[in-house]
Amino acid sequence: MAMTDVLSAEDIKKAVGAFSAAESFNYKKFFEMVGLKKKSPEDVKKVFHILDKDQSGFIEEEELKFVLKGFTPEGRDLSDKETKALLAAGDKDGDGKIGAD
């Protein structure tokens, strides 16, 4: 399954482009721009599974660094600071990874 099976290619391009500068990533704005806020829980889980490259059922810090590339190959890598901020926002139980729920 490709990201464009769930999200609009145009929305992905705009969202990734909006955060192309280093240290500019804002996960709340990004997920809104890419259209995830309007998607069903099932579609959000589909996106999660696409981003879970090792299919472990979790998105770990190393996978988060490349989250923009998970949406499009033209995406940049997140900085360590951006990665840690995204992990902190999604890691509800403090185990260092983000689960599908």
PDB file of N, CA, C and O in Angstrom, residues 39-80:
ATOM      1  N   LYS A  39      -9.186  12.063   8.510  1.00  0.00           N
ATOM      2  CA  LYS A  39      -9.294  10.652   8.144  1.00  0.00           C
ATOM      3  C   LYS A  39      -9.895   9.821   9.275  1.00  0.00           C
ATOM      4  O   LYS A  39      -9.808  10.170  10.443  1.00  0.00           O
ATOM      5  N   SER A  40     -10.453   8.700   8.893  1.00  0.00           N
ATOM      6  CA  SER A  40     -11.028   7.762   9.863  1.00  0.00           C
ATOM      7  C   SER A  40      -9.896   7.087  10.645  1.00  0.00           C
ATOM      8  O   SER A  40      -8.753   7.040  10.171  1.00  0.00           O
ATOM      9  N   PRO A  41     -10.216   6.540  11.818  1.00  0.00           N
ATOM     10  CA  PRO A  41      -9.196   5.794  12.577  1.00  0.00           C
ATOM     11  C   PRO A  41      -8.580   4.652  11.750  1.00  0.00           C
ATOM     12  O   PRO A  41      -7.391   4.376  11.873  1.00  0.00           O
ATOM     13  N   GLU A  42      -9.357   4.032  10.892  1.00  0.00           N
ATOM     14  CA  GLU A  42      -8.845   2.954  10.050  1.00  0.00           C
ATOM     15  C   GLU A  42      -7.796   3.479   9.072  1.00  0.00           C
ATOM     16  O   GLU A  42      -6.766   2.845   8.857  1.00  0.00           O
ATOM     17  N   ASP A  43      -8.067   4.642   8.462  1.00  0.00           N
ATOM     18  CA  ASP A  43      -7.100   5.231   7.528  1.00  0.00           C
ATOM     19  C   ASP A  43      -5.839   5.676   8.256  1.00  0.00           C
ATOM     20  O   ASP A  43      -4.727   5.540   7.735  1.00  0.00           O
ATOM     21  N   VAL A  44      -5.988   6.209   9.459  1.00  0.00           N
ATOM     22  CA  VAL A  44      -4.817   6.621  10.241  1.00  0.00           C
ATOM     23  C   VAL A  44      -3.951   5.397  10.543  1.00  0.00           C
ATOM     24  O   VAL A  44      -2.722   5.457  10.452  1.00  0.00           O
ATOM     25  N   LYS A  45      -4.579   4.268  10.854  1.00  0.00           N
ATOM     26  CA  LYS A  45      -3.810   3.037  11.110  1.00  0.00           C
ATOM     27  C   LYS A  45      -3.105   2.555   9.845  1.00  0.00           C
ATOM     28  O   LYS A  45      -1.993   2.032   9.919  1.00  0.00           O
ATOM     29  N   LYS A  46      -3.723   2.741   8.685  1.00  0.00           N
ATOM     30  CA  LYS A  46      -3.067   2.373   7.431  1.00  0.00           C
ATOM     31  C   LYS A  46      -1.791   3.191   7.247  1.00  0.00           C
ATOM     32  O   LYS A  46      -0.748   2.655   6.867  1.00  0.00           O
ATOM     33  N   VAL A  47      -1.879   4.493   7.524  1.00  0.00           N
ATOM     34  CA  VAL A  47      -0.705   5.367   7.416  1.00  0.00           C
ATOM     35  C   VAL A  47       0.352   4.922   8.426  1.00  0.00           C
ATOM     36  O   VAL A  47       1.543   4.837   8.099  1.00  0.00           O
ATOM     37  N   PHE A  48      -0.065   4.609   9.646  1.00  0.00           N
ATOM     38  CA  PHE A  48       0.855   4.124  10.669  1.00  0.00           C
ATOM     39  C   PHE A  48       1.627   2.906  10.162  1.00  0.00           C
ATOM     40  O   PHE A  48       2.851   2.840  10.272  1.00  0.00           O
ATOM     41  N   HIS A  49       0.914   1.945   9.583  1.00  0.00           N
ATOM     42  CA  HIS A  49       1.561   0.716   9.126  1.00  0.00           C
ATOM     43  C   HIS A  49       2.516   0.972   7.955  1.00  0.00           C
ATOM     44  O   HIS A  49       3.520   0.263   7.828  1.00  0.00           O
ATOM     45  N   ILE A  50       2.232   1.962   7.145  1.00  0.00           N
ATOM     46  CA  ILE A  50       3.161   2.336   6.072  1.00  0.00           C
ATOM     47  C   ILE A  50       4.445   2.906   6.673  1.00  0.00           C
ATOM     48  O   ILE A  50       5.551   2.606   6.227  1.00  0.00           O
ATOM     49  N   LEU A  51       4.307   3.726   7.717  1.00  0.00           N
ATOM     50  CA  LEU A  51       5.471   4.348   8.361  1.00  0.00           C
ATOM     51  C   LEU A  51       6.259   3.367   9.226  1.00  0.00           C
ATOM     52  O   LEU A  51       7.446   3.578   9.482  1.00  0.00           O
ATOM     53  N   ASP A  52       5.628   2.300   9.674  1.00  0.00           N
ATOM     54  CA  ASP A  52       6.272   1.272  10.488  1.00  0.00           C
ATOM     55  C   ASP A  52       7.070   0.356   9.561  1.00  0.00           C
ATOM     56  O   ASP A  52       6.643  -0.740   9.223  1.00  0.00           O
ATOM     57  N   LYS A  53       8.229   0.827   9.150  1.00  0.00           N
ATOM     58  CA  LYS A  53       9.017   0.152   8.111  1.00  0.00           C
ATOM     59  C   LYS A  53       9.406  -1.277   8.478  1.00  0.00           C
ATOM     60  O   LYS A  53       9.471  -2.138   7.613  1.00  0.00           O
ATOM     61  N   ASP A  54       9.699  -1.549   9.754  1.00  0.00           N
ATOM     62  CA  ASP A  54      10.103  -2.903  10.132  1.00  0.00           C
ATOM     63  C   ASP A  54       8.923  -3.787  10.537  1.00  0.00           C
ATOM     64  O   ASP A  54       9.099  -4.930  10.941  1.00  0.00           O
ATOM     65  N   GLN A  55       7.698  -3.225  10.428  1.00  0.00           N
ATOM     66  CA  GLN A  55       6.463  -3.955  10.721  1.00  0.00           C
ATOM     67  C   GLN A  55       6.469  -4.564  12.124  1.00  0.00           C
ATOM     68  O   GLN A  55       5.941  -5.644  12.354  1.00  0.00           O
ATOM     69  N   SER A  56       7.044  -3.833  13.082  1.00  0.00           N
ATOM     70  CA  SER A  56       7.121  -4.300  14.470  1.00  0.00           C
ATOM     71  C   SER A  56       5.847  -4.000  15.253  1.00  0.00           C
ATOM     72  O   SER A  56       5.681  -4.474  16.366  1.00  0.00           O
ATOM     73  N   GLY A  57       4.973  -3.165  14.673  1.00  0.00           N
ATOM     74  CA  GLY A  57       3.783  -2.745  15.403  1.00  0.00           C
ATOM     75  C   GLY A  57       4.016  -1.447  16.162  1.00  0.00           C
ATOM     76  O   GLY A  57       3.128  -0.930  16.826  1.00  0.00           O
ATOM     77  N   PHE A  58       5.238  -0.932  16.044  1.00  0.00           N
ATOM     78  CA  PHE A  58       5.622   0.316  16.699  1.00  0.00           C
ATOM     79  C   PHE A  58       6.446   1.150  15.737  1.00  0.00           C
ATOM     80  O   PHE A  58       7.112   0.615  14.860  1.00  0.00           O
ATOM     81  N   ILE A  59       6.411   2.472  15.929  1.00  0.00           N
ATOM     82  CA  ILE A  59       7.317   3.351  15.196  1.00  0.00           C
ATOM     83  C   ILE A  59       8.347   3.826  16.207  1.00  0.00           C
ATOM     84  O   ILE A  59       8.021   4.531  17.163  1.00  0.00           O
ATOM     85  N   GLU A  60       9.581   3.385  16.003  1.00  0.00           N
ATOM     86  CA  GLU A  60      10.666   3.711  16.907  1.00  0.00           C
ATOM     87  C   GLU A  60      11.349   5.011  16.461  1.00  0.00           C
ATOM     88  O   GLU A  60      11.118   5.505  15.366  1.00  0.00           O
ATOM     89  N   GLU A  61      12.203   5.523  17.323  1.00  0.00           N
ATOM     90  CA  GLU A  61      12.882   6.799  17.061  1.00  0.00           C
ATOM     91  C   GLU A  61      13.600   6.793  15.718  1.00  0.00           C
ATOM     92  O   GLU A  61      13.549   7.766  14.973  1.00  0.00           O
ATOM     93  N   GLU A  62      14.278   5.693  15.390  1.00  0.00           N
ATOM     94  CA  GLU A  62      15.020   5.626  14.123  1.00  0.00           C
ATOM     95  C   GLU A  62      14.077   5.743  12.924  1.00  0.00           C
ATOM     96  O   GLU A  62      14.412   6.373  11.920  1.00  0.00           O
ATOM     97  N   GLU A  63      12.884   5.178  13.005  1.00  0.00           N
ATOM     98  CA  GLU A  63      11.910   5.289  11.922  1.00  0.00           C
ATOM     99  C   GLU A  63      11.334   6.703  11.854  1.00  0.00           C
ATOM    100  O   GLU A  63      11.041   7.208  10.766  1.00  0.00           O
ATOM    101  N   LEU A  64      11.173   7.348  12.995  1.00  0.00           N
ATOM    102  CA  LEU A  64      10.629   8.713  13.023  1.00  0.00           C
ATOM    103  C   LEU A  64      11.531   9.701  12.307  1.00  0.00           C
ATOM    104  O   LEU A  64      11.061  10.654  11.696  1.00  0.00           O
ATOM    105  N   LYS A  65      12.826   9.485  12.381  1.00  0.00           N
ATOM    106  CA  LYS A  65      13.781  10.395  11.729  1.00  0.00           C
ATOM    107  C   LYS A  65      13.469  10.523  10.235  1.00  0.00           C
ATOM    108  O   LYS A  65      13.666  11.567   9.641  1.00  0.00           O
ATOM    109  N   PHE A  66      12.923   9.456   9.659  1.00  0.00           N
ATOM    110  CA  PHE A  66      12.652   9.417   8.219  1.00  0.00           C
ATOM    111  C   PHE A  66      11.159   9.525   7.904  1.00  0.00           C
ATOM    112  O   PHE A  66      10.721   9.151   6.819  1.00  0.00           O
ATOM    113  N   VAL A  67      10.380  10.063   8.839  1.00  0.00           N
ATOM    114  CA  VAL A  67       8.921  10.098   8.679  1.00  0.00           C
ATOM    115  C   VAL A  67       8.490  10.867   7.429  1.00  0.00           C
ATOM    116  O   VAL A  67       7.565  10.447   6.733  1.00  0.00           O
ATOM    117  N   LEU A  68       9.153  11.958   7.101  1.00  0.00           N
ATOM    118  CA  LEU A  68       8.757  12.721   5.906  1.00  0.00           C
ATOM    119  C   LEU A  68       9.007  11.910   4.639  1.00  0.00           C
ATOM    120  O   LEU A  68       8.228  11.985   3.688  1.00  0.00           O
ATOM    121  N   LYS A  69      10.077  11.121   4.632  1.00  0.00           N
ATOM    122  CA  LYS A  69      10.351  10.259   3.478  1.00  0.00           C
ATOM    123  C   LYS A  69       9.329   9.137   3.383  1.00  0.00           C
ATOM    124  O   LYS A  69       9.135   8.565   2.323  1.00  0.00           O
ATOM    125  N   GLY A  70       8.674   8.826   4.492  1.00  0.00           N
ATOM    126  CA  GLY A  70       7.600   7.842   4.466  1.00  0.00           C
ATOM    127  C   GLY A  70       6.382   8.341   3.707  1.00  0.00           C
ATOM    128  O   GLY A  70       5.595   7.561   3.184  1.00  0.00           O
ATOM    129  N   PHE A  71       6.247   9.659   3.646  1.00  0.00           N
ATOM    130  CA  PHE A  71       5.140  10.260   2.909  1.00  0.00           C
ATOM    131  C   PHE A  71       5.516  10.466   1.446  1.00  0.00           C
ATOM    132  O   PHE A  71       4.676  10.310   0.567  1.00  0.00           O
ATOM    133  N   THR A  72       6.772  10.831   1.181  1.00  0.00           N
ATOM    134  CA  THR A  72       7.268  11.015  -0.181  1.00  0.00           C
ATOM    135  C   THR A  72       8.792  10.911  -0.175  1.00  0.00           C
ATOM    136  O   THR A  72       9.436  11.426   0.744  1.00  0.00           O
ATOM    137  N   PRO A  73       9.376  10.274  -1.182  1.00  0.00           N
ATOM    138  CA  PRO A  73      10.838  10.141  -1.229  1.00  0.00           C
ATOM    139  C   PRO A  73      11.573  11.487  -1.228  1.00  0.00           C
ATOM    140  O   PRO A  73      12.739  11.557  -0.843  1.00  0.00           O
ATOM    141  N   GLU A  74      10.882  12.550  -1.617  1.00  0.00           N
ATOM    142  CA  GLU A  74      11.509  13.870  -1.654  1.00  0.00           C
ATOM    143  C   GLU A  74      11.608  14.515  -0.267  1.00  0.00           C
ATOM    144  O   GLU A  74      12.212  15.568  -0.113  1.00  0.00           O
ATOM    145  N   GLY A  75      11.008  13.901   0.740  1.00  0.00           N
ATOM    146  CA  GLY A  75      11.039  14.455   2.092  1.00  0.00           C
ATOM    147  C   GLY A  75      12.443  14.436   2.667  1.00  0.00           C
ATOM    148  O   GLY A  75      13.273  13.618   2.296  1.00  0.00           O
ATOM    149  N   ARG A  76      12.694  15.350   3.586  1.00  0.00           N
ATOM    150  CA  ARG A  76      14.013  15.405   4.234  1.00  0.00           C
ATOM    151  C   ARG A  76      13.992  14.577   5.515  1.00  0.00           C
ATOM    152  O   ARG A  76      12.944  14.188   6.009  1.00  0.00           O
ATOM    153  N   ASP A  77      15.166  14.309   6.040  1.00  0.00           N
ATOM    154  CA  ASP A  77      15.271  13.648   7.339  1.00  0.00           C
ATOM    155  C   ASP A  77      14.998  14.694   8.417  1.00  0.00           C
ATOM    156  O   ASP A  77      15.393  15.850   8.280  1.00  0.00           O
ATOM    157  N   LEU A  78      14.348  14.280   9.489  1.00  0.00           N
ATOM    158  CA  LEU A  78      14.156  15.181  10.617  1.00  0.00           C
ATOM    159  C   LEU A  78      15.459  15.281  11.409  1.00  0.00           C
ATOM    160  O   LEU A  78      16.237  14.334  11.461  1.00  0.00           O
ATOM    161  N   SER A  79      15.666  16.414  12.038  1.00  0.00           N
ATOM    162  CA  SER A  79      16.824  16.574  12.912  1.00  0.00           C
ATOM    163  C   SER A  79      16.583  15.744  14.177  1.00  0.00           C
ATOM    164  O   SER A  79      15.460  15.303  14.458  1.00  0.00           O
ATOM    165  N   ASP A  80      17.625  15.547  14.962  1.00  0.00           N
ATOM    166  CA  ASP A  80      17.467  14.819  16.230  1.00  0.00           C
ATOM    167  C   ASP A  80      16.466  15.530  17.131  1.00  0.00           C
ATOM    168  O   ASP A  80      15.636  14.882  17.775  1.00  0.00           O
TER     169      ASP A  80
END
